[in-house]
Amino acid sequence: MKKLKIAVQKSGRLNEDSLQLLKDCGISIDNGREQLKAAAKNFPLEIYYLRNGDIPKYLKDGVVDCAIIGENVLVEKGNGISVAEKLGFSKCRVSLAVPKSSKYTDITDLNGKRIATSYPETTRNYLEEQGVKAELHIINGSVEIAPNIGLADAICDIVSSGSTLFKNNLKEVEVMMKSEAVLAISPAISEETKNLLQKLQFRIRAVLKGRDSRYVLLNAPNEQLDAITAILPGMKSPTILPLAEAGWSSIHSVVDQEVFWEVIDQLKEAGAEGILVCPIEKMVL
Ligand code: PRP
């Protein structure tokens, strides 16, 4: 039977969240992080644990059909590989940083300077767009140390919390790109395998939509129902059920978690009481 081959990071910042996403999609994997390859028990899927930087090549060559990978790695090495879904985790920036003590006005300050990076393509393209000529020093790890040891005047690397920059006395001066984990597709994927991919994508969307939403239940006096339903758009329209106490109703709806606190304040002002907020495991629209 045909199987969908998916690559995930063997170790690193995406590994845990990638496996959690597959688990939330109902896909259980025989645990074998020590192995290169493992099979899913209840979905026609094979998981390949690969080094981050190698994944674009495996996608291009069609060794795997899809991958969970950082957009930053795709932009750097994944020319021609398409993105099927943004996955909403491992958010970071690819940024230029300079020593805290150095004066920095704008990008032209980097003309003629040395920049250490593990992202040469991204850096080169960005500098070219900005009309800046700098010397790139390509290093594969601990890039942030380069200015401190006199190897470079600036660095370009990923920034997430900013603590690595802080510890190394650096300041972020330009955000070159924003990145998050994505589901990337091999240009060599077969038609037959695309069907399996669509099934996986359907599950991923339901999980992500659930993660982004909250189920809200509240009580309100009937005269306030119009005002409250106007605040709660829900998936179609809110569910309204009468309470045992005359003149009161219970309203159920789904709220985008990004606007959640704002909505709760408005609901309280409109007379809502006993507000319950519950997580949603999956949501199929
Ligand atoms: C990355 C990057 C930075 C750090 C930034 O390294 O190279 O060192 O994360 O994160 P922060 O802003 O939260 O401090 P990572 O640990 O992912 O490993 P890498 O060196 O293999 O890129």
mmCIF file of C-alpha atoms and ligand atoms in Angstrom:
data_model
loop_
_atom_site.group_PDB
_atom_site.id
_atom_site.type_symbol
_atom_site.label_atom_id
_atom_site.label_comp_id
_atom_site.label_asym_id
_atom_site.label_seq_id
_atom_site.Cartn_x
_atom_site.Cartn_y
_atom_site.Cartn_z
ATOM 1 C CA MET A 1 0.000 0.000 0.000
ATOM 2 C CA LYS A 2 1.198 3.493 -0.916
ATOM 3 C CA LYS A 3 2.472 5.598 1.993
ATOM 4 C CA LEU A 4 2.992 9.307 2.450
ATOM 5 C CA LYS A 5 6.615 9.992 3.373
ATOM 6 C CA ILE A 6 7.017 12.961 5.664
ATOM 7 C CA ALA A 7 10.269 14.450 6.964
ATOM 8 C CA VAL A 8 10.513 16.061 10.381
ATOM 9 C CA GLN A 9 13.479 17.557 12.156
ATOM 10 C CA LYS A 10 15.503 14.846 13.907
ATOM 11 C CA SER A 11 16.368 17.230 16.719
ATOM 12 C CA GLY A 12 16.002 20.946 17.238
ATOM 13 C CA ARG A 13 13.332 23.506 17.854
ATOM 14 C CA LEU A 14 10.680 22.052 15.500
ATOM 15 C CA ASN A 15 10.953 18.397 16.500
ATOM 16 C CA GLU A 16 8.609 18.223 19.473
ATOM 17 C CA ASP A 17 5.865 20.441 18.061
ATOM 18 C CA SER A 18 5.963 18.593 14.712
ATOM 19 C CA LEU A 19 5.398 15.233 16.404
ATOM 20 C CA GLN A 20 2.697 16.736 18.623
ATOM 21 C CA LEU A 21 0.879 18.045 15.538
ATOM 22 C CA LEU A 22 0.887 14.579 13.956
ATOM 23 C CA LYS A 23 -0.329 13.104 17.246
ATOM 24 C CA ASP A 24 -3.134 15.675 17.437
ATOM 25 C CA CYS A 25 -4.057 14.602 13.890
ATOM 26 C CA GLY A 26 -4.683 11.146 15.323
ATOM 27 C CA ILE A 27 -1.519 9.692 13.841
ATOM 28 C CA SER A 28 0.412 7.510 16.266
ATOM 29 C CA ILE A 29 3.968 6.728 15.403
ATOM 30 C CA ASP A 30 5.995 3.800 16.641
ATOM 31 C CA ASN A 31 8.527 5.704 18.618
ATOM 32 C CA GLY A 32 11.859 5.451 16.977
ATOM 33 C CA ARG A 33 13.697 8.717 17.142
ATOM 34 C CA GLU A 34 16.893 6.716 17.167
ATOM 35 C CA GLN A 35 15.918 5.282 13.797
ATOM 36 C CA LEU A 36 15.922 7.293 10.598
ATOM 37 C CA LYS A 37 12.485 6.034 9.656
ATOM 38 C CA ALA A 38 9.323 4.993 11.503
ATOM 39 C CA ALA A 39 5.845 3.939 10.392
ATOM 40 C CA ALA A 40 2.522 5.304 11.598
ATOM 41 C CA LYS A 41 0.153 2.700 13.031
ATOM 42 C CA ASN A 42 -3.156 4.088 11.872
ATOM 43 C CA PHE A 43 -2.428 6.234 8.805
ATOM 44 C CA PRO A 44 -0.481 5.304 5.648
ATOM 45 C CA LEU A 45 2.486 7.441 6.626
ATOM 46 C CA GLU A 46 6.211 6.970 7.056
ATOM 47 C CA ILE A 47 8.132 9.500 9.077
ATOM 48 C CA TYR A 48 11.769 10.320 8.312
ATOM 49 C CA TYR A 49 13.806 11.998 11.046
ATOM 50 C CA LEU A 50 16.276 14.181 9.197
ATOM 51 C CA ARG A 51 18.715 17.000 9.829
ATOM 52 C CA ASN A 52 17.068 20.352 9.322
ATOM 53 C CA GLY A 53 19.448 21.599 6.640
ATOM 54 C CA ASP A 54 19.155 18.366 4.622
ATOM 55 C CA ILE A 55 15.350 18.384 4.351
ATOM 56 C CA PRO A 56 15.089 20.718 1.290
ATOM 57 C CA LYS A 57 17.377 18.408 -0.699
ATOM 58 C CA TYR A 58 15.326 15.315 0.233
ATOM 59 C CA LEU A 59 12.180 17.179 -0.858
ATOM 60 C CA LYS A 60 13.722 18.273 -4.167
ATOM 61 C CA ASP A 61 14.912 14.740 -4.905
ATOM 62 C CA GLY A 62 11.510 13.249 -4.030
ATOM 63 C CA VAL A 63 12.978 11.018 -1.306
ATOM 64 C CA VAL A 64 10.181 12.380 0.910
ATOM 65 C CA ASP A 65 6.785 13.677 -0.280
ATOM 66 C CA CYS A 66 6.413 16.440 2.286
ATOM 67 C CA ALA A 67 8.095 17.882 5.349
ATOM 68 C CA ILE A 68 7.496 19.956 8.431
ATOM 69 C CA ILE A 69 10.196 22.552 8.200
ATOM 70 C CA GLY A 70 10.961 26.162 9.097
ATOM 71 C CA GLU A 71 10.156 28.694 6.365
ATOM 72 C CA ASN A 72 13.590 30.171 7.031
ATOM 73 C CA VAL A 73 15.270 26.941 5.875
ATOM 74 C CA LEU A 74 13.068 26.755 2.771
ATOM 75 C CA VAL A 75 13.868 30.336 1.785
ATOM 76 C CA GLU A 76 17.570 29.593 2.248
ATOM 77 C CA LYS A 77 17.752 26.204 0.531
ATOM 78 C CA GLY A 78 14.351 25.271 -0.849
ATOM 79 C CA ASN A 79 14.103 27.018 -4.207
ATOM 80 C CA GLY A 80 11.115 25.549 -6.103
ATOM 81 C CA ILE A 81 9.546 23.836 -3.092
ATOM 82 C CA SER A 82 5.991 24.922 -2.371
ATOM 83 C CA VAL A 83 4.329 25.514 0.985
ATOM 84 C CA ALA A 84 0.951 23.832 1.543
ATOM 85 C CA GLU A 85 0.163 25.054 5.060
ATOM 86 C CA LYS A 86 1.544 27.459 7.612
ATOM 87 C CA LEU A 87 1.546 25.593 10.901
ATOM 88 C CA GLY A 88 1.593 28.407 13.455
ATOM 89 C CA PHE A 89 4.446 27.172 15.662
ATOM 90 C CA SER A 90 8.217 27.784 15.907
ATOM 91 C CA LYS A 91 7.772 31.423 15.036
ATOM 92 C CA CYS A 92 11.018 33.324 14.663
ATOM 93 C CA ARG A 93 12.710 36.062 12.643
ATOM 94 C CA VAL A 94 15.809 35.991 10.475
ATOM 95 C CA SER A 95 17.549 39.179 11.493
ATOM 96 C CA LEU A 96 20.705 41.208 11.248
ATOM 97 C CA ALA A 97 22.326 42.132 14.550
ATOM 98 C CA VAL A 98 25.315 44.247 15.542
ATOM 99 C CA PRO A 99 27.199 44.740 18.843
ATOM 100 C CA LYS A 100 25.162 46.808 21.306
ATOM 101 C CA SER A 101 27.974 49.335 21.538
ATOM 102 C CA SER A 102 28.171 50.008 17.799
ATOM 103 C CA LYS A 103 26.386 52.989 16.296
ATOM 104 C CA TYR A 104 23.793 51.861 13.773
ATOM 105 C CA THR A 105 21.613 54.219 11.791
ATOM 106 C CA ASP A 106 20.503 52.168 8.823
ATOM 107 C CA ILE A 107 21.446 49.227 6.612
ATOM 108 C CA THR A 108 23.960 51.291 4.603
ATOM 109 C CA ASP A 109 26.159 51.220 7.736
ATOM 110 C CA LEU A 110 26.921 47.598 6.766
ATOM 111 C CA ASN A 111 28.608 48.606 3.485
ATOM 112 C CA GLY A 112 32.087 47.080 3.434
ATOM 113 C CA LYS A 113 31.502 45.258 6.740
ATOM 114 C CA ARG A 114 31.903 41.549 7.567
ATOM 115 C CA ILE A 115 28.699 39.641 8.349
ATOM 116 C CA ALA A 116 28.767 36.143 9.863
ATOM 117 C CA THR A 117 25.811 33.916 8.999
ATOM 118 C CA SER A 118 24.454 30.419 8.438
ATOM 119 C CA TYR A 119 21.945 31.968 6.018
ATOM 120 C CA PRO A 120 24.166 33.160 3.127
ATOM 121 C CA GLU A 121 21.466 33.095 0.407
ATOM 122 C CA THR A 122 18.908 34.973 2.478
ATOM 123 C CA THR A 123 21.501 37.522 3.609
ATOM 124 C CA ARG A 124 22.971 38.000 0.120
ATOM 125 C CA ASN A 125 19.546 38.539 -1.440
ATOM 126 C CA TYR A 126 18.493 40.974 1.250
ATOM 127 C CA LEU A 127 21.692 43.015 1.006
ATOM 128 C CA GLU A 128 21.414 43.070 -2.782
ATOM 129 C CA GLU A 129 17.831 44.384 -2.585
ATOM 130 C CA GLN A 130 19.043 47.089 -0.215
ATOM 131 C CA GLY A 131 22.013 47.941 -2.455
ATOM 132 C CA VAL A 132 24.530 47.091 0.270
ATOM 133 C CA LYS A 133 27.858 45.368 -0.398
ATOM 134 C CA ALA A 134 29.241 43.397 2.538
ATOM 135 C CA GLU A 135 31.573 40.452 3.019
ATOM 136 C CA LEU A 136 29.832 37.264 4.152
ATOM 137 C CA HIS A 137 31.459 34.753 6.497
ATOM 138 C CA ILE A 138 29.564 31.492 6.338
ATOM 139 C CA ILE A 139 29.573 29.559 9.613
ATOM 140 C CA ASN A 140 27.309 26.747 10.676
ATOM 141 C CA GLY A 141 26.662 27.363 14.337
ATOM 142 C CA SER A 142 27.293 29.740 17.250
ATOM 143 C CA VAL A 143 27.100 32.643 14.827
ATOM 144 C CA GLU A 144 26.435 35.081 17.673
ATOM 145 C CA ILE A 145 29.959 34.656 19.003
ATOM 146 C CA ALA A 146 31.542 35.989 15.781
ATOM 147 C CA PRO A 147 31.565 39.738 16.636
ATOM 148 C CA ASN A 148 32.974 39.032 20.119
ATOM 149 C CA ILE A 149 35.974 37.155 18.736
ATOM 150 C CA GLY A 150 36.656 39.720 16.038
ATOM 151 C CA LEU A 151 35.485 37.532 13.159
ATOM 152 C CA ALA A 152 32.668 39.813 12.013
ATOM 153 C CA ASP A 153 31.107 43.255 12.504
ATOM 154 C CA ALA A 154 27.543 41.956 12.321
ATOM 155 C CA ILE A 155 25.643 38.695 12.183
ATOM 156 C CA CYS A 156 22.540 37.347 10.482
ATOM 157 C CA ASP A 157 20.743 34.517 12.285
ATOM 158 C CA ILE A 158 17.393 33.425 13.586
ATOM 159 C CA VAL A 159 16.004 35.258 16.591
ATOM 160 C CA SER A 160 13.194 33.853 18.656
ATOM 161 C CA SER A 161 13.142 35.067 22.260
ATOM 162 C CA GLY A 162 16.158 37.312 21.635
ATOM 163 C CA SER A 163 18.027 35.828 24.615
ATOM 164 C CA THR A 164 20.996 34.581 22.544
ATOM 165 C CA LEU A 165 21.506 38.083 21.148
ATOM 166 C CA PHE A 166 21.180 39.557 24.637
ATOM 167 C CA LYS A 167 23.715 37.132 26.141
ATOM 168 C CA ASN A 168 26.186 37.983 23.405
ATOM 169 C CA ASN A 169 25.774 41.751 23.724
ATOM 170 C CA LEU A 170 24.169 42.123 20.335
ATOM 171 C CA LYS A 171 21.158 44.152 19.180
ATOM 172 C CA GLU A 172 18.718 43.253 16.418
ATOM 173 C CA VAL A 173 18.783 46.003 13.787
ATOM 174 C CA GLU A 174 16.973 44.599 10.719
ATOM 175 C CA VAL A 175 14.316 41.885 10.437
ATOM 176 C CA MET A 176 14.954 40.248 7.046
ATOM 177 C CA MET A 177 12.108 37.751 7.246
ATOM 178 C CA LYS A 178 9.526 36.325 9.615
ATOM 179 C CA SER A 179 9.306 32.569 9.764
ATOM 180 C CA GLU A 180 7.242 29.742 11.228
ATOM 181 C CA ALA A 181 6.935 25.999 10.722
ATOM 182 C CA VAL A 182 5.270 25.045 7.426
ATOM 183 C CA LEU A 183 4.166 21.911 5.608
ATOM 184 C CA ALA A 184 6.315 21.866 2.462
ATOM 185 C CA ILE A 185 5.623 19.676 -0.567
ATOM 186 C CA SER A 186 8.080 17.872 -2.811
ATOM 187 C CA PRO A 187 7.868 18.968 -6.468
ATOM 188 C CA ALA A 188 8.186 15.235 -7.292
ATOM 189 C CA ILE A 189 5.110 14.058 -5.338
ATOM 190 C CA SER A 190 2.985 11.574 -7.305
ATOM 191 C CA GLU A 191 -0.745 12.035 -8.000
ATOM 192 C CA GLU A 192 -1.535 8.940 -5.940
ATOM 193 C CA THR A 193 0.378 10.266 -2.952
ATOM 194 C CA LYS A 194 -1.285 13.695 -3.291
ATOM 195 C CA ASN A 195 -4.552 12.075 -2.138
ATOM 196 C CA LEU A 196 -2.900 10.977 1.087
ATOM 197 C CA LEU A 197 -1.396 14.431 1.489
ATOM 198 C CA GLN A 198 -4.856 15.980 1.147
ATOM 199 C CA LYS A 199 -6.143 13.700 3.911
ATOM 200 C CA LEU A 200 -3.304 14.792 6.165
ATOM 201 C CA GLN A 201 -3.897 18.468 5.302
ATOM 202 C CA PHE A 202 -7.581 18.111 6.150
ATOM 203 C CA ARG A 203 -6.663 16.816 9.605
ATOM 204 C CA ILE A 204 -3.990 19.492 10.105
ATOM 205 C CA ARG A 205 -6.467 22.272 9.256
ATOM 206 C CA ALA A 206 -9.022 20.887 11.721
ATOM 207 C CA VAL A 207 -6.376 20.768 14.474
ATOM 208 C CA LEU A 208 -4.992 24.254 13.745
ATOM 209 C CA LYS A 209 -8.455 25.790 13.560
ATOM 210 C CA GLY A 210 -9.280 24.160 16.907
ATOM 211 C CA ARG A 211 -6.063 25.508 18.443
ATOM 212 C CA ASP A 212 -6.946 29.012 17.259
ATOM 213 C CA SER A 213 -10.477 28.942 18.686
ATOM 214 C CA ARG A 214 -12.273 28.722 22.038
ATOM 215 C CA TYR A 215 -15.759 27.449 22.837
ATOM 216 C CA VAL A 216 -17.605 30.038 24.938
ATOM 217 C CA LEU A 217 -20.721 29.362 27.033
ATOM 218 C CA LEU A 218 -22.486 32.097 28.977
ATOM 219 C CA ASN A 219 -25.758 33.063 30.585
ATOM 220 C CA ALA A 220 -27.609 36.276 29.805
ATOM 221 C CA PRO A 221 -30.983 37.939 30.419
ATOM 222 C CA ASN A 222 -33.202 37.556 27.340
ATOM 223 C CA GLU A 223 -33.412 41.302 26.696
ATOM 224 C CA GLN A 224 -29.631 41.311 26.172
ATOM 225 C CA LEU A 225 -29.572 38.433 23.636
ATOM 226 C CA ASP A 226 -29.420 40.664 20.547
ATOM 227 C CA ALA A 227 -26.561 42.728 21.926
ATOM 228 C CA ILE A 228 -24.631 39.587 22.940
ATOM 229 C CA THR A 229 -25.171 37.638 19.720
ATOM 230 C CA ALA A 230 -23.888 40.679 17.803
ATOM 231 C CA ILE A 231 -20.597 40.329 19.717
ATOM 232 C CA LEU A 232 -20.432 36.529 19.159
ATOM 233 C CA PRO A 233 -20.446 35.683 15.471
ATOM 234 C CA GLY A 234 -19.657 31.947 15.990
ATOM 235 C CA MET A 235 -19.229 29.439 13.174
ATOM 236 C CA LYS A 236 -22.719 30.111 11.786
ATOM 237 C CA SER A 237 -24.704 31.789 14.516
ATOM 238 C CA PRO A 238 -24.624 31.240 18.283
ATOM 239 C CA THR A 239 -26.716 28.484 19.880
ATOM 240 C CA ILE A 240 -29.319 29.877 22.293
ATOM 241 C CA LEU A 241 -30.989 27.622 24.866
ATOM 242 C CA PRO A 242 -33.513 28.669 27.545
ATOM 243 C CA LEU A 243 -32.382 28.362 31.177
ATOM 244 C CA ALA A 244 -34.624 26.870 33.885
ATOM 245 C CA GLU A 245 -34.868 30.380 35.335
ATOM 246 C CA ALA A 246 -37.461 32.372 33.376
ATOM 247 C CA GLY A 247 -36.174 35.307 31.355
ATOM 248 C CA TRP A 248 -32.634 33.894 31.010
ATOM 249 C CA SER A 249 -30.820 31.995 28.262
ATOM 250 C CA SER A 250 -27.568 30.174 27.766
ATOM 251 C CA ILE A 251 -25.536 31.167 24.689
ATOM 252 C CA HIS A 252 -22.840 28.955 23.125
ATOM 253 C CA SER A 253 -20.418 30.089 20.473
ATOM 254 C CA VAL A 254 -16.896 29.822 19.079
ATOM 255 C CA VAL A 255 -14.467 32.717 19.390
ATOM 256 C CA ASP A 256 -11.113 33.318 17.746
ATOM 257 C CA GLN A 257 -8.602 33.069 20.579
ATOM 258 C CA GLU A 258 -6.715 36.141 19.328
ATOM 259 C CA VAL A 259 -9.687 38.423 20.036
ATOM 260 C CA PHE A 260 -10.833 36.414 23.022
ATOM 261 C CA TRP A 261 -10.069 38.849 25.919
ATOM 262 C CA GLU A 262 -11.485 41.765 23.984
ATOM 263 C CA VAL A 263 -14.703 39.819 23.360
ATOM 264 C CA ILE A 264 -14.983 38.713 27.009
ATOM 265 C CA ASP A 265 -14.830 42.350 28.175
ATOM 266 C CA GLN A 266 -17.546 43.329 25.703
ATOM 267 C CA LEU A 267 -19.717 40.367 26.785
ATOM 268 C CA LYS A 268 -19.479 41.328 30.464
ATOM 269 C CA GLU A 269 -20.412 44.908 29.627
ATOM 270 C CA ALA A 270 -23.423 43.608 27.685
ATOM 271 C CA GLY A 271 -24.665 41.696 30.776
ATOM 272 C CA ALA A 272 -23.227 38.189 30.278
ATOM 273 C CA GLU A 273 -22.712 36.093 33.420
ATOM 274 C CA GLY A 274 -21.160 32.723 34.262
ATOM 275 C CA ILE A 275 -18.863 32.781 31.236
ATOM 276 C CA LEU A 276 -17.102 29.460 30.562
ATOM 277 C CA VAL A 277 -14.277 29.165 28.040
ATOM 278 C CA CYS A 278 -13.225 25.708 26.807
ATOM 279 C CA PRO A 279 -10.475 24.520 24.456
ATOM 280 C CA ILE A 280 -11.509 22.936 21.149
ATOM 281 C CA GLU A 281 -9.697 19.781 20.105
ATOM 282 C CA LYS A 282 -10.626 19.830 16.426
ATOM 283 C CA MET A 283 -12.805 22.006 14.275
ATOM 284 C CA VAL A 284 -14.104 21.017 10.840
ATOM 285 C CA LEU A 285 -15.750 23.811 8.898
HETATM 286 C C1 PRP B 1 19.018 29.351 17.045
HETATM 287 C C2 PRP B 1 19.862 30.503 16.546
HETATM 288 C C3 PRP B 1 20.165 31.257 17.779
HETATM 289 C C4 PRP B 1 19.014 30.975 18.701
HETATM 290 C C5 PRP B 1 18.084 32.139 18.786
HETATM 291 O O1 PRP B 1 19.761 28.289 17.396
HETATM 292 O O2 PRP B 1 20.995 30.038 15.854
HETATM 293 O O3 PRP B 1 21.374 30.815 18.345
HETATM 294 O O4 PRP B 1 18.321 29.870 18.166
HETATM 295 O O5 PRP B 1 17.011 31.882 19.666
HETATM 296 P P1 PRP B 1 16.655 32.907 20.827
HETATM 297 O O6 PRP B 1 16.382 34.239 20.187
HETATM 298 O O7 PRP B 1 15.407 32.342 21.448
HETATM 299 O O8 PRP B 1 17.787 32.960 21.786
HETATM 300 P P2 PRP B 1 19.128 26.861 17.664
HETATM 301 O O9 PRP B 1 19.125 26.598 19.112
HETATM 302 O O10 PRP B 1 17.813 26.710 16.982
HETATM 303 O O11 PRP B 1 20.137 25.889 17.001
HETATM 304 P P3 PRP B 1 21.066 26.094 15.708
HETATM 305 O O12 PRP B 1 22.320 26.660 16.263
HETATM 306 O O13 PRP B 1 21.192 24.699 15.192
HETATM 307 O O14 PRP B 1 20.372 27.025 14.761
#
